[in-house]
Coordinates of C-alpha atoms in Angstrom, one line a residue:
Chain Z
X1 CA 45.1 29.8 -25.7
X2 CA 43.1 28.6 -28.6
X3 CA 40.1 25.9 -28.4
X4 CA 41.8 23.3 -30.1
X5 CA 44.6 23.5 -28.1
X6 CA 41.8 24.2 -24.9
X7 CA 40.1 21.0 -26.1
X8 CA 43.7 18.9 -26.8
X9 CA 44.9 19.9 -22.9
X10 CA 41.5 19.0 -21.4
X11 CA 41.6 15.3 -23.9
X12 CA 45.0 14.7 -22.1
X13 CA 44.2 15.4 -18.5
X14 CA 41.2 13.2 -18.8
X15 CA 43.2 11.0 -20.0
X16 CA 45.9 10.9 -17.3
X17 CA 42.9 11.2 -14.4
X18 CA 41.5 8.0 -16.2
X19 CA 44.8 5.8 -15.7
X20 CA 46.3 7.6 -12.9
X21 CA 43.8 8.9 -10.7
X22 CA 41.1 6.2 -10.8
X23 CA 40.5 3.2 -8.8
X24 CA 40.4 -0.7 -10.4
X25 CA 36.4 -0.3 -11.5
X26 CA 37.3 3.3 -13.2
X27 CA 40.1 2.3 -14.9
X28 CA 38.0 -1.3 -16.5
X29 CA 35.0 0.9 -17.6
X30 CA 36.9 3.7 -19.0
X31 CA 39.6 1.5 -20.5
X32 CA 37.7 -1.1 -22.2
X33 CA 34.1 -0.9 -22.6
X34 CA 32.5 1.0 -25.6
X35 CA 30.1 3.7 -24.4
X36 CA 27.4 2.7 -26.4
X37 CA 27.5 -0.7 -25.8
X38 CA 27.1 0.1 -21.8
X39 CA 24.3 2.8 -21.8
X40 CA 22.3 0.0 -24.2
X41 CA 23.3 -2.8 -21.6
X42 CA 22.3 -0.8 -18.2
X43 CA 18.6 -1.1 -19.4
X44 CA 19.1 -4.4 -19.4
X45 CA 20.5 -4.8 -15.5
X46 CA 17.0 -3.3 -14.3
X47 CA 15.6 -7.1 -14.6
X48 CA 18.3 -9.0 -14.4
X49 CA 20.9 -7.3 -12.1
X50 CA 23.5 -5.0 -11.9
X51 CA 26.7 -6.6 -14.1
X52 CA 23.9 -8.8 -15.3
X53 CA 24.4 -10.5 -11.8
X54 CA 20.3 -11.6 -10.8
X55 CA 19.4 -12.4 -7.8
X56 CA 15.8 -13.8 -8.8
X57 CA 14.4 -16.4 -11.0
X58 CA 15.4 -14.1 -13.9
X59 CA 18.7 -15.6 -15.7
X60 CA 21.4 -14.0 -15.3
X61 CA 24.2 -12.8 -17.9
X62 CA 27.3 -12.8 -15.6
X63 CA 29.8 -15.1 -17.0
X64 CA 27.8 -16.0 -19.9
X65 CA 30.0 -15.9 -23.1
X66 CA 29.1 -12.8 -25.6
X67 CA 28.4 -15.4 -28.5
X68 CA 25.6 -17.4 -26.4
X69 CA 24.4 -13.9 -25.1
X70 CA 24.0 -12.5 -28.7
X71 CA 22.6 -15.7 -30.5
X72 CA 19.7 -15.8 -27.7
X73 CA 18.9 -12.4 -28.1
X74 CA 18.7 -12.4 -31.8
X75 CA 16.3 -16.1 -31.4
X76 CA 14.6 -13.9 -29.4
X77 CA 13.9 -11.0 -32.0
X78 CA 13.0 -13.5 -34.8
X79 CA 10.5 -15.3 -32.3
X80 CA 13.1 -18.8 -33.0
X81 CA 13.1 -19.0 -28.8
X82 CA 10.0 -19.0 -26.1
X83 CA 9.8 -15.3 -24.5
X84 CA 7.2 -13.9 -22.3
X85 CA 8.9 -10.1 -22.8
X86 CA 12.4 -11.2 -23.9
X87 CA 10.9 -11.0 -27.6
X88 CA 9.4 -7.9 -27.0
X89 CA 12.5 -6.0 -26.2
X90 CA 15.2 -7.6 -28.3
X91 CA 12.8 -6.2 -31.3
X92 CA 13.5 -2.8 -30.3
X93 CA 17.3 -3.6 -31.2
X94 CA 19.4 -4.0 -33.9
X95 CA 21.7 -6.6 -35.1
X96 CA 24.8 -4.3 -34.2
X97 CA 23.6 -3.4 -30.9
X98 CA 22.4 -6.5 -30.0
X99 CA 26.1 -7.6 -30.6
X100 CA 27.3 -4.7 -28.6
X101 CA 25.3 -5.5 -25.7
X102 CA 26.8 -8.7 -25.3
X103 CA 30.0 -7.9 -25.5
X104 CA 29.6 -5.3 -22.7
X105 CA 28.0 -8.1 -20.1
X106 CA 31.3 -10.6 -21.7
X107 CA 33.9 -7.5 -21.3
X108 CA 32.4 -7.1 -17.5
X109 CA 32.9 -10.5 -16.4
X110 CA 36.5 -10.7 -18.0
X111 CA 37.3 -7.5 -16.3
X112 CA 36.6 -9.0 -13.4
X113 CA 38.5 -12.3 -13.5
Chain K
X1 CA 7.4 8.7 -35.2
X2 CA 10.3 10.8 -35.9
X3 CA 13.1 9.7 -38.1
X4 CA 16.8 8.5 -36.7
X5 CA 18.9 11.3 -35.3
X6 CA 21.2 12.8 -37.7
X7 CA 24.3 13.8 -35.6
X8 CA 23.5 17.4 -36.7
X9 CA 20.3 17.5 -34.8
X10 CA 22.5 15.4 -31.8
X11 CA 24.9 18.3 -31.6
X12 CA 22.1 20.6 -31.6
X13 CA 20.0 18.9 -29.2
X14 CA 23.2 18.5 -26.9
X15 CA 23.9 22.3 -26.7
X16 CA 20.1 23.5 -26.0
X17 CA 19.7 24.6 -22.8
X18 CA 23.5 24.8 -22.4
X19 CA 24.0 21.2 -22.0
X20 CA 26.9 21.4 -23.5
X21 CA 27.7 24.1 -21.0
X22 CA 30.8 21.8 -19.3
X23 CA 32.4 21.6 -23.0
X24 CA 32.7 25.4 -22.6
X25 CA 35.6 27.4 -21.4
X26 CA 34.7 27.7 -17.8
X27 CA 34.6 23.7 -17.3
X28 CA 37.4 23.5 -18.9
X29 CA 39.8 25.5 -17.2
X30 CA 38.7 24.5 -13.8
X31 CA 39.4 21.1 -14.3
X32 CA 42.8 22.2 -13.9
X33 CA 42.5 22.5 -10.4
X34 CA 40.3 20.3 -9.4
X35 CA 40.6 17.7 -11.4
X36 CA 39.7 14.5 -8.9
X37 CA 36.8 16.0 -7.0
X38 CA 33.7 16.7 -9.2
X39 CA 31.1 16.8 -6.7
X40 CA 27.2 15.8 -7.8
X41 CA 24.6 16.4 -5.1
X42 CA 21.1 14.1 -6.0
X43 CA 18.1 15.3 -4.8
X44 CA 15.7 12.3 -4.0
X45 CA 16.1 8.7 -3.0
X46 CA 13.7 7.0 -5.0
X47 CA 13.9 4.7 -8.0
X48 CA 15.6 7.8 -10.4
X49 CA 17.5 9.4 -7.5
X50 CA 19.1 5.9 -6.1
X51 CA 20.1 5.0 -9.7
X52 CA 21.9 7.8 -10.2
X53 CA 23.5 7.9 -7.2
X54 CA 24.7 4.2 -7.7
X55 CA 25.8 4.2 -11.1
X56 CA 27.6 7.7 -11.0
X57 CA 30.1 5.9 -8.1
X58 CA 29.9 2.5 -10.3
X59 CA 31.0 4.6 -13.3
X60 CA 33.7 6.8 -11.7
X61 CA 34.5 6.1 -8.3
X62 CA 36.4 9.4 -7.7
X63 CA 33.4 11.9 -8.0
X64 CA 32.3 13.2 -4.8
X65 CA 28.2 11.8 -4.9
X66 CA 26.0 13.2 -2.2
X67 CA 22.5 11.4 -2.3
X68 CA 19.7 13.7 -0.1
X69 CA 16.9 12.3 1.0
X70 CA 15.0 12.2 4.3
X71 CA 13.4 9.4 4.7
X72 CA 15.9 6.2 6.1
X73 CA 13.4 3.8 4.9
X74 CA 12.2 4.2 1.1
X75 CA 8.9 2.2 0.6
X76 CA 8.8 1.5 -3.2
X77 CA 5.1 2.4 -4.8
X78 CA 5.7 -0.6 -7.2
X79 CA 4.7 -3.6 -5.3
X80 CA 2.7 -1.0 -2.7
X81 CA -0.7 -2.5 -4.3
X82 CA 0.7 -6.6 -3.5
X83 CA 0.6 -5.0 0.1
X84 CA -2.6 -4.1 -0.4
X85 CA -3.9 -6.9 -1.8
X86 CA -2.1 -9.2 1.3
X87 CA 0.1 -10.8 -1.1
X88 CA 3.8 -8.9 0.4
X89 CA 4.3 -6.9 3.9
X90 CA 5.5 -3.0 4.1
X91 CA 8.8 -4.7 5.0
X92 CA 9.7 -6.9 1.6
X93 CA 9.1 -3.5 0.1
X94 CA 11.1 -1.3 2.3
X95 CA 14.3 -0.2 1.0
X96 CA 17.2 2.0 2.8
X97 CA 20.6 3.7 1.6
X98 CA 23.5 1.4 3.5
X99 CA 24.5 -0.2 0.5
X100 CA 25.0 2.9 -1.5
X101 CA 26.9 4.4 1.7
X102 CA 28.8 1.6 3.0
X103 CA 29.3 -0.3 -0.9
X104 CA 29.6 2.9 -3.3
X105 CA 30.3 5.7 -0.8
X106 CA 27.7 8.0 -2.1
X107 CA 27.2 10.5 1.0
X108 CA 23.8 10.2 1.9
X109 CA 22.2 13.0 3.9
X110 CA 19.0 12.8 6.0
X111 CA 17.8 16.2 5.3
X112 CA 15.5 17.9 2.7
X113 CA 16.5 20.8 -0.2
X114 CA 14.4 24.3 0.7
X115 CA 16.1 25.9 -2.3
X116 CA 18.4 25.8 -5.0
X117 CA 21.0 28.2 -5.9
X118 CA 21.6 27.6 -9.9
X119 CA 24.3 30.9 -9.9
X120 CA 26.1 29.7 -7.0
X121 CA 25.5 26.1 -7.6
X122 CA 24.6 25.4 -4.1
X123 CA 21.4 23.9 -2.7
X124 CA 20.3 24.8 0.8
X125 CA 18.7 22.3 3.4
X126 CA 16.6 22.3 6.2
X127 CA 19.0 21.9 8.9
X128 CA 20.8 25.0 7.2
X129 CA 23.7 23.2 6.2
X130 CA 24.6 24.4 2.4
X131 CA 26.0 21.7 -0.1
X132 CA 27.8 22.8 -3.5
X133 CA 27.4 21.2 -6.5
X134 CA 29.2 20.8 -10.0
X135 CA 26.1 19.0 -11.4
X136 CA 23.0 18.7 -9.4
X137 CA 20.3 16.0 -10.2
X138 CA 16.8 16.5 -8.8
X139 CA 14.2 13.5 -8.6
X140 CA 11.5 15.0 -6.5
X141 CA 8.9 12.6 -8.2
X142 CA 5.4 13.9 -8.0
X143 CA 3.5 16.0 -5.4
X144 CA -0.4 16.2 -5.4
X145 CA -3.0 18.7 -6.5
X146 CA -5.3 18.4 -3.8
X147 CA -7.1 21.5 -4.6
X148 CA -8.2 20.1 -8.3
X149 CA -11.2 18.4 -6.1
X150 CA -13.6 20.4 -3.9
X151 CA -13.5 19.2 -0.7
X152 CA -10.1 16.8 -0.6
X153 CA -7.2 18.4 0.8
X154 CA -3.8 16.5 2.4
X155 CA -5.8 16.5 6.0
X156 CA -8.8 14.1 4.4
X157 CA -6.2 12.1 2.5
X158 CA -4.4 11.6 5.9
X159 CA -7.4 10.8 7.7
X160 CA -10.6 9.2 5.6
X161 CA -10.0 9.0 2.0
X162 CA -6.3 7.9 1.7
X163 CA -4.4 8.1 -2.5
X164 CA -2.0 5.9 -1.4
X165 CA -0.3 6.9 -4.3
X166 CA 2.9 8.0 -2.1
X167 CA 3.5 4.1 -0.2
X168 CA 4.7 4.0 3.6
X169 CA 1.6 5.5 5.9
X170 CA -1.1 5.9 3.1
X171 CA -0.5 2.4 2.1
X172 CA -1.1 1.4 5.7
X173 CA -3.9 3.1 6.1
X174 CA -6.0 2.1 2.9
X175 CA -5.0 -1.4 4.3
X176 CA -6.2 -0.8 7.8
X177 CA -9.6 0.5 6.1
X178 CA -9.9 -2.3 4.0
X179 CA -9.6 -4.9 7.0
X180 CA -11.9 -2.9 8.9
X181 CA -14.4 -3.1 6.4
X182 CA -18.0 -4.9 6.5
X183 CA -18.5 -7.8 4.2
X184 CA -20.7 -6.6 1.4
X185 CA -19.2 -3.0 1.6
X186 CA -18.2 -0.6 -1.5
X187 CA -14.9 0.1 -2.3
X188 CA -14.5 3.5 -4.2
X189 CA -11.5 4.1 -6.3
X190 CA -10.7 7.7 -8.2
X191 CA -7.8 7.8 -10.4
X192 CA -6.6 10.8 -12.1
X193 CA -6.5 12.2 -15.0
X194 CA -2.9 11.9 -17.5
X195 CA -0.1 12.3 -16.8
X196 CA 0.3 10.6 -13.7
X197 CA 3.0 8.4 -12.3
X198 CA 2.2 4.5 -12.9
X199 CA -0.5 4.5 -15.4
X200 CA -2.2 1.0 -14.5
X201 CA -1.7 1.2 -10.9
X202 CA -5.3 2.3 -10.3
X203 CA -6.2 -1.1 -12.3
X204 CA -3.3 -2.9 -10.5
X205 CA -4.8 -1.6 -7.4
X206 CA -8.5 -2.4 -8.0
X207 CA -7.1 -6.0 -9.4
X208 CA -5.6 -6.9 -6.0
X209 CA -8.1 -5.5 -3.5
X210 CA -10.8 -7.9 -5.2
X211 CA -8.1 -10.2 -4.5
X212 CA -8.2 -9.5 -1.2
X213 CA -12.3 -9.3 -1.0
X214 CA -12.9 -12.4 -2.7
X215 CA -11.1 -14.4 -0.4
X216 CA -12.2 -12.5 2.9
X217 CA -15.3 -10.6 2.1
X218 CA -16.6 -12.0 -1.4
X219 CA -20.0 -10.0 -1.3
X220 CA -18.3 -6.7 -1.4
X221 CA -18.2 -4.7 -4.4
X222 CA -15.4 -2.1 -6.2
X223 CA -17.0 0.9 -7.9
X224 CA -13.7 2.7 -10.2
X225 CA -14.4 6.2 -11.2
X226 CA -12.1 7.4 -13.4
X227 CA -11.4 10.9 -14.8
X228 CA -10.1 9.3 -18.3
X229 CA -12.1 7.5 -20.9
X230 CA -9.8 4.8 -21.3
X231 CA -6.8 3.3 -19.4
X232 CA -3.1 1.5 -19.5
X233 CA -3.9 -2.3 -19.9
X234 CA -7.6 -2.0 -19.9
X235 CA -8.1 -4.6 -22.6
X236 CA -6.1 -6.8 -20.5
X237 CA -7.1 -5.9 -16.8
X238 CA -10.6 -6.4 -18.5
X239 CA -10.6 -9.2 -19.4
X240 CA -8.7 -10.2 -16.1
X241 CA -11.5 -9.0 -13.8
X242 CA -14.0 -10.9 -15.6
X243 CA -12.1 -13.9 -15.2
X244 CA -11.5 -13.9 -11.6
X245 CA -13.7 -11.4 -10.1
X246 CA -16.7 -11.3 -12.1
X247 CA -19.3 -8.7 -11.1
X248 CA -17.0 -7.4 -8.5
X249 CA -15.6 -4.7 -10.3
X250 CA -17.2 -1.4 -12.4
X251 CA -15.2 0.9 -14.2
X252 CA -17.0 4.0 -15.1
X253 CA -15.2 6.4 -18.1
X254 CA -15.4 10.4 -17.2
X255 CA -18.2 10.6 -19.4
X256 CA -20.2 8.1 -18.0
X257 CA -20.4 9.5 -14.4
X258 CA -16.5 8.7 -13.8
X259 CA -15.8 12.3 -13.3
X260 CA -15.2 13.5 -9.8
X261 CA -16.2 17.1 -9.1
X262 CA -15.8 16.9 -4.9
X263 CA -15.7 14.5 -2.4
X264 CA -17.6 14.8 1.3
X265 CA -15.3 13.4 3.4
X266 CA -18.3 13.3 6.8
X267 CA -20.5 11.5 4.6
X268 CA -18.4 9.2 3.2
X269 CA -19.1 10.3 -0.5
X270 CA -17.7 11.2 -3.9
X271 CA -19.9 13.4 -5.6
X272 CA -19.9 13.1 -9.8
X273 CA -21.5 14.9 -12.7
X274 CA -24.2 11.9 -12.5
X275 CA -24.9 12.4 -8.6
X276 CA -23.3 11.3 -5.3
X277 CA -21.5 7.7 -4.5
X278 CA -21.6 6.8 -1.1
X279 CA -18.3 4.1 -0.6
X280 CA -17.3 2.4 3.0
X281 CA -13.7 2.9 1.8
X282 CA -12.5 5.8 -0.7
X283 CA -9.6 5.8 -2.5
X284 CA -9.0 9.5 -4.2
X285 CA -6.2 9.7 -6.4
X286 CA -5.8 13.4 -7.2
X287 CA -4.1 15.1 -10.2
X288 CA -0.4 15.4 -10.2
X289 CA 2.9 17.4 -10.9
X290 CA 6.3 17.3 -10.4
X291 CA 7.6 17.6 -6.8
X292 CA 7.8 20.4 -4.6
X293 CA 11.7 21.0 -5.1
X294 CA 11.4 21.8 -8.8
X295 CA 8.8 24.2 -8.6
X296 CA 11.1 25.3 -5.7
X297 CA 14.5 25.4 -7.8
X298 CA 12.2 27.2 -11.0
X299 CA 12.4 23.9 -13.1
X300 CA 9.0 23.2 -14.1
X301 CA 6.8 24.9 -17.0
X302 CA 3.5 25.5 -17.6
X303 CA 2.5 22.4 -17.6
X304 CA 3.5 21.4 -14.1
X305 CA 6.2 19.4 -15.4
X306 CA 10.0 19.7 -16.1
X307 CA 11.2 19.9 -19.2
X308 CA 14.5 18.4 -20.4
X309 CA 17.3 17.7 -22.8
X310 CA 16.8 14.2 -23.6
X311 CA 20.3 13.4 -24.3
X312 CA 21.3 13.9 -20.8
X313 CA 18.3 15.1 -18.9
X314 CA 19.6 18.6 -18.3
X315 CA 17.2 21.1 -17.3
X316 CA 16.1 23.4 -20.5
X317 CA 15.7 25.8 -17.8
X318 CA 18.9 25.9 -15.5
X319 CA 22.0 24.3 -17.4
X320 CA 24.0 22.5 -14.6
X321 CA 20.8 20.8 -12.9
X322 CA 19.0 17.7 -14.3
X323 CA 15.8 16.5 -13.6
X324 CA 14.7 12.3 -13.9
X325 CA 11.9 10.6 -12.8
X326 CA 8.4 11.2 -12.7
X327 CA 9.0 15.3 -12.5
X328 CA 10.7 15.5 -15.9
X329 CA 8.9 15.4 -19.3
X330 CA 10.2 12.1 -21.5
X331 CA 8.6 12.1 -24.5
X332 CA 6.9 8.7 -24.6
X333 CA 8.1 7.5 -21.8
X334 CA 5.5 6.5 -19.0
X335 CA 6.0 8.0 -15.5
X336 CA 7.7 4.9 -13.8
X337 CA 9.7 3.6 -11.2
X338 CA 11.4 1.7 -14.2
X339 CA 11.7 4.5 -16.4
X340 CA 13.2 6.7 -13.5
X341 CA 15.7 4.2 -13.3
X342 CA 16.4 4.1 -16.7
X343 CA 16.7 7.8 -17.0
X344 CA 19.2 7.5 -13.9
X345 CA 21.7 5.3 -15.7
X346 CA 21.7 7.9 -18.7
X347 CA 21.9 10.6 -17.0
X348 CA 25.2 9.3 -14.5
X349 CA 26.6 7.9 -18.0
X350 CA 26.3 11.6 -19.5
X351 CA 27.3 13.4 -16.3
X352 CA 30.8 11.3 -16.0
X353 CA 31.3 11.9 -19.9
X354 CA 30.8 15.4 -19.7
X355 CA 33.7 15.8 -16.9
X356 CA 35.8 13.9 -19.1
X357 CA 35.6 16.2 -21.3
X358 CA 33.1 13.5 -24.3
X359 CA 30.3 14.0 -25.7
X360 CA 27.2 12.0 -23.8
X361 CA 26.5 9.4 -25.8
X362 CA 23.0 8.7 -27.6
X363 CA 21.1 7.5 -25.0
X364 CA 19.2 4.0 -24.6
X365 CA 16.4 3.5 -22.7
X366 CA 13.6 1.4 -21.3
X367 CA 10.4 0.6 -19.6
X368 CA 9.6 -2.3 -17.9
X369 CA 6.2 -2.8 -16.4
X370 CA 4.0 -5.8 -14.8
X371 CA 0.8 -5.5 -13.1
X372 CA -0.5 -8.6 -11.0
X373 CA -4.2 -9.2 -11.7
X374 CA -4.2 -12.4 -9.5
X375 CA -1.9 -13.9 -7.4
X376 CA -0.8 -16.4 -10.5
X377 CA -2.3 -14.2 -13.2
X378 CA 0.3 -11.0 -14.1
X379 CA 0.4 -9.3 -17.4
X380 CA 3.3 -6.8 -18.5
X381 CA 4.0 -3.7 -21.1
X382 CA 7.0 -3.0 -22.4
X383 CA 9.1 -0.5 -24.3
X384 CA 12.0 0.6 -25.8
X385 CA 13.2 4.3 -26.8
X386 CA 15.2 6.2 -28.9
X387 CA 16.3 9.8 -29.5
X388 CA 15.0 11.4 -32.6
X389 CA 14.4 14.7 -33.8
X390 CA 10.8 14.8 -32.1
X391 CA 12.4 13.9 -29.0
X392 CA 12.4 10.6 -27.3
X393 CA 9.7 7.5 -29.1
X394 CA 9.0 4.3 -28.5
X395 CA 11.0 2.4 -31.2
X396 CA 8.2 0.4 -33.6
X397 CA 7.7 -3.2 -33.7
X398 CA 9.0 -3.3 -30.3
X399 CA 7.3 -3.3 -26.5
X400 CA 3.8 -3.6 -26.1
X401 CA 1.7 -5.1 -24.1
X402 CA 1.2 -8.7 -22.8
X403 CA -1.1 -11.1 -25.5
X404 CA -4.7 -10.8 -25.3
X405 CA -4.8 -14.3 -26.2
X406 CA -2.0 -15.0 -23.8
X407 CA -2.6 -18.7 -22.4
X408 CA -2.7 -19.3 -18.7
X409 CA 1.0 -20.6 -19.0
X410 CA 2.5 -17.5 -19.5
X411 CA -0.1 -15.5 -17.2
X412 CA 1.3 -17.4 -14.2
X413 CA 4.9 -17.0 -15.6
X414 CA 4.6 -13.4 -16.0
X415 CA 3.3 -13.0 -12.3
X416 CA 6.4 -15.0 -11.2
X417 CA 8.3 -12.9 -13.3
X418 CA 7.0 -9.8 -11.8
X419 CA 8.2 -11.0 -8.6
X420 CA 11.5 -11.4 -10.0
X421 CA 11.4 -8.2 -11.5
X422 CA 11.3 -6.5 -7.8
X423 CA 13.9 -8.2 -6.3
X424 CA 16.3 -7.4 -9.2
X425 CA 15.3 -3.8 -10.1
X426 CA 15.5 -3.0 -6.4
X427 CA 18.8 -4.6 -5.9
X428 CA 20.2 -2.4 -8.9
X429 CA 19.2 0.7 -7.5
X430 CA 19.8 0.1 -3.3
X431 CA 21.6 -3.0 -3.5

């Protein structure tokens, strides 16, 4: 058997284990989210909660709409909102991932309503 | 600072040490039969191991996860110094596995690893049982080099001069000492040299037992002797200390008689290139390297620590085993309970891409770290890190540290937000 057709089996099977075998919270992460937008998002849910669900006087994201999520973080890069640390992290992203990371925390709360 | 990675030097980086081992042939095939039961066995319950645990079940609830740790309560280090300080109890920062077991069903085993068997991927415990493995993730965190000082050992840390640098009974017992001591006495505090796990926790530390002296024995005094010239914070911490403890606290830079060459333990003394310090309660922070299991399991180098692929933390040592936390070498990154976390995350993500056959993504990832100085006065460093071709930086213009010309405002905000910080972080990783 050659790679490519190696690699093209291997594609497929994941691809059948992902809608067959997989439970509800499998099949949402694989089936929608972009990667990258999740790995840059899970740094975020060390402060404020796993799914961006807080359970402290840090806000929380869940349910928040991707738009507001993005527009705050970017008024948080330029220094436009008040941050103690929000400013100092939302300067370590760009534009595009900034949008990305609040689509993932808008694609999570859809998924699960 | 190293430039952006080119996805040339991605695809390289992802096939050193054969991470890219589980693209190969081998992984391949055996997917075939076994499609559905991918088993990862994580070594270590603590802020990297937990993670990990969590987020490989939260990503793909159909891998077999077996978390192994032996302690049933997990006191977190972070927040170990509030203890200390009488600001928190050893219960608000106990933490235990029944959410990952009974929520995620990660398998988690009260046992310890004696060794690791990279051919047979299997790792052996000390009840005997033997646990196989597709992917094995060790977070040992650190273990501590009590011979680098003459006269310390794990007996005098266990007895007179605690480090408290591992919280649960060390954490007790510098408290008990402290509460025992006379009004007017001298507390002695030795951190280590770099690298070592939570870089202003010394400071932290020193910060929160004036705390506690101030309010119950004001005349008493804190002497810091530290094996660094400089430290994490120490513009800030500085100008904290003056603040609200002024004349309480000395710091004293290795070349100023901060160097520890041996302690006496009888007389109650730390003994420095400048002469002995006598102290009524001595805190001894010795030098560090990764935990036992990694030197165990052959994953740690020269330099005491484990190095790693940083696109998904796989040993550069033994493809098929990865190493987060403290133990693992992370460019930039500090050693953390935040950054083990963060590594975690990365490291489930690129496990459950790699048995679907992707490519691990770039990875993303974070520190987040506040020290209280005061019970309303906390100040915070931050960063934020990319992969490049010199391995993982802190991205520029972002993180740092809290303002030196912060106003009291956001002082007292940031301690509230430190508090908020715990009760988050921890509920992502055992909640």
């Amino acid at each position: 058997m050659g790679e490519k057709m190696k690699l093209l089996l291997a594609a497929v099977m994941v691809f059948a284990a992902s809608v067959h075998g997989g439970s509800e919270l499998m099949a949402d992460e694989t089936a929608a989210v972009n990667p990258r937008g999740q790995i840059l998002a899970f740094s975020c849910a060390s402060c404020h909660g796993t799914d961006g669900k807080s359970v402290s006087i840090i806000p929380s994201f869940y349910g928040k709409s991707p738009e507001y999520l993005e527009m705050a973080l970017k008024d948080f890069k330029s220094g436009k909102r008040y941050s103690t640390v929000m400013m100092r992290h939302a300067k370590g992203y760009t534009d595009e991932e900034i949008r990305l990371i609040a689509e993932y925390y808008g694609t999570v709360w859809q998924n699960n309503n | 600072m190293g430039q952006n990675i080119s996805r040339r030097d991605f695809s390289k980086l992802l096939f050193t040490g054969a991470a890219g081992s589980a693209l190969g042939v081998g992984a391949f095939s055996r997917r075939a039969g076994a499609a559905n039961s991918r088993r990862v066995v994580v070594v270590g319950g603590g802020f990297g191991g937990a993670s990990a645990a969590k987020y490989l079940k939260k990503l793909d609830p159909s891998l077999s996860v077996t978390l192994i740790e032996p302690k049933a309560v997990f006191y977190t280090c972070p927040f170990s110094n509030w203890v200390l300080g009488g600001l928190k109890t050893m219960q608000e920062i106990a933490q235990n596995y029944a959410v990952l077991k009974n929520r995620y069903k990660v398998v988690v085993l009260a046992d310890t690893v004696v060794s690791v068997d990279g051919l047979k991927s299997t790792v052996k415990l000390k009840s005997g049982k033997v646990v196989g493995y597709d992917r094995l993730i060790v977070s040992p965190g650190i273990d501590f080099d009590f011979e680098a000082i003459e006269g310390y050992s794990k007996k005098v840390a266990e007895s007179k001069m605690p480090h408290a640098y591992e919280a649960g009974p060390q954490t007790v017992l510098l408290q008990k000492q402290l509460h025992g001591m006379k009004d007017g006495g001298k507390v002695i505090i030795c951190p280590p040299s770099n690298p070592f796990r939570c870089p202003p926790g010394p400071y932290e530390r020193a910060s929160l037992i004036a705390n506690y002296l101030k309010e119950k024995k004001p005349k008493s005094k804190i002497l810091i002797l530290d094996a660094k010239e400089k430290f994490s914070k120490q513009g800030l911490f500085t100008k904290g200390w003056e603040r609200l403890y002024p004349g309480m606290i000395e710091w004293r830079s290795a070349s100023t008689g901060g160097r520890v060459l041996s302690v006496d333990s009888s007389a109650m003394s730390v003994i420095t290139e400048f002469g002995p310090e006598k102290g009524d309660v001595i805190n001894v922070i010795p030098p560090q390297r990764a935990g036992k299991i990694a030197f165990e399991a052959g994953l740690v180098d020269s330099s005491g620590w484990c190095p790693v692929n940083p696109i998904s933390f796989e040993s550069l040592i033994h493809p098929g085993i990865h190493v987060i936390g403290d133990a693992c070498m992370a460019g930039a990154m500090p050693k953390s309970g935040f950054a083990a976390s963060s590594q975690g995350k990365v490291t489930a993500a690129a496990i459950v891409r790699l048995f679907h056959g992707d490519v691990p993504v770039a990875p993303s990832l974070v520190n987040t770290c506040y020290s209280l100085i005061g019970p309303g006065y906390g100040v915070s460093v931050a960063g934020v890190y990319k992969l490049t071709t010199d391995g993982i930086v802190s991205i520029k213009g972002a993180g740092g540290l809290t303002p030196m010309d912060a106003d009291d405002d956001q002082l007292s905000e940031e301690a509230t937000f430190a508090r908020g910080w715990y009760n988050n972080i921890a509920q992502d990783i055992w909640g």
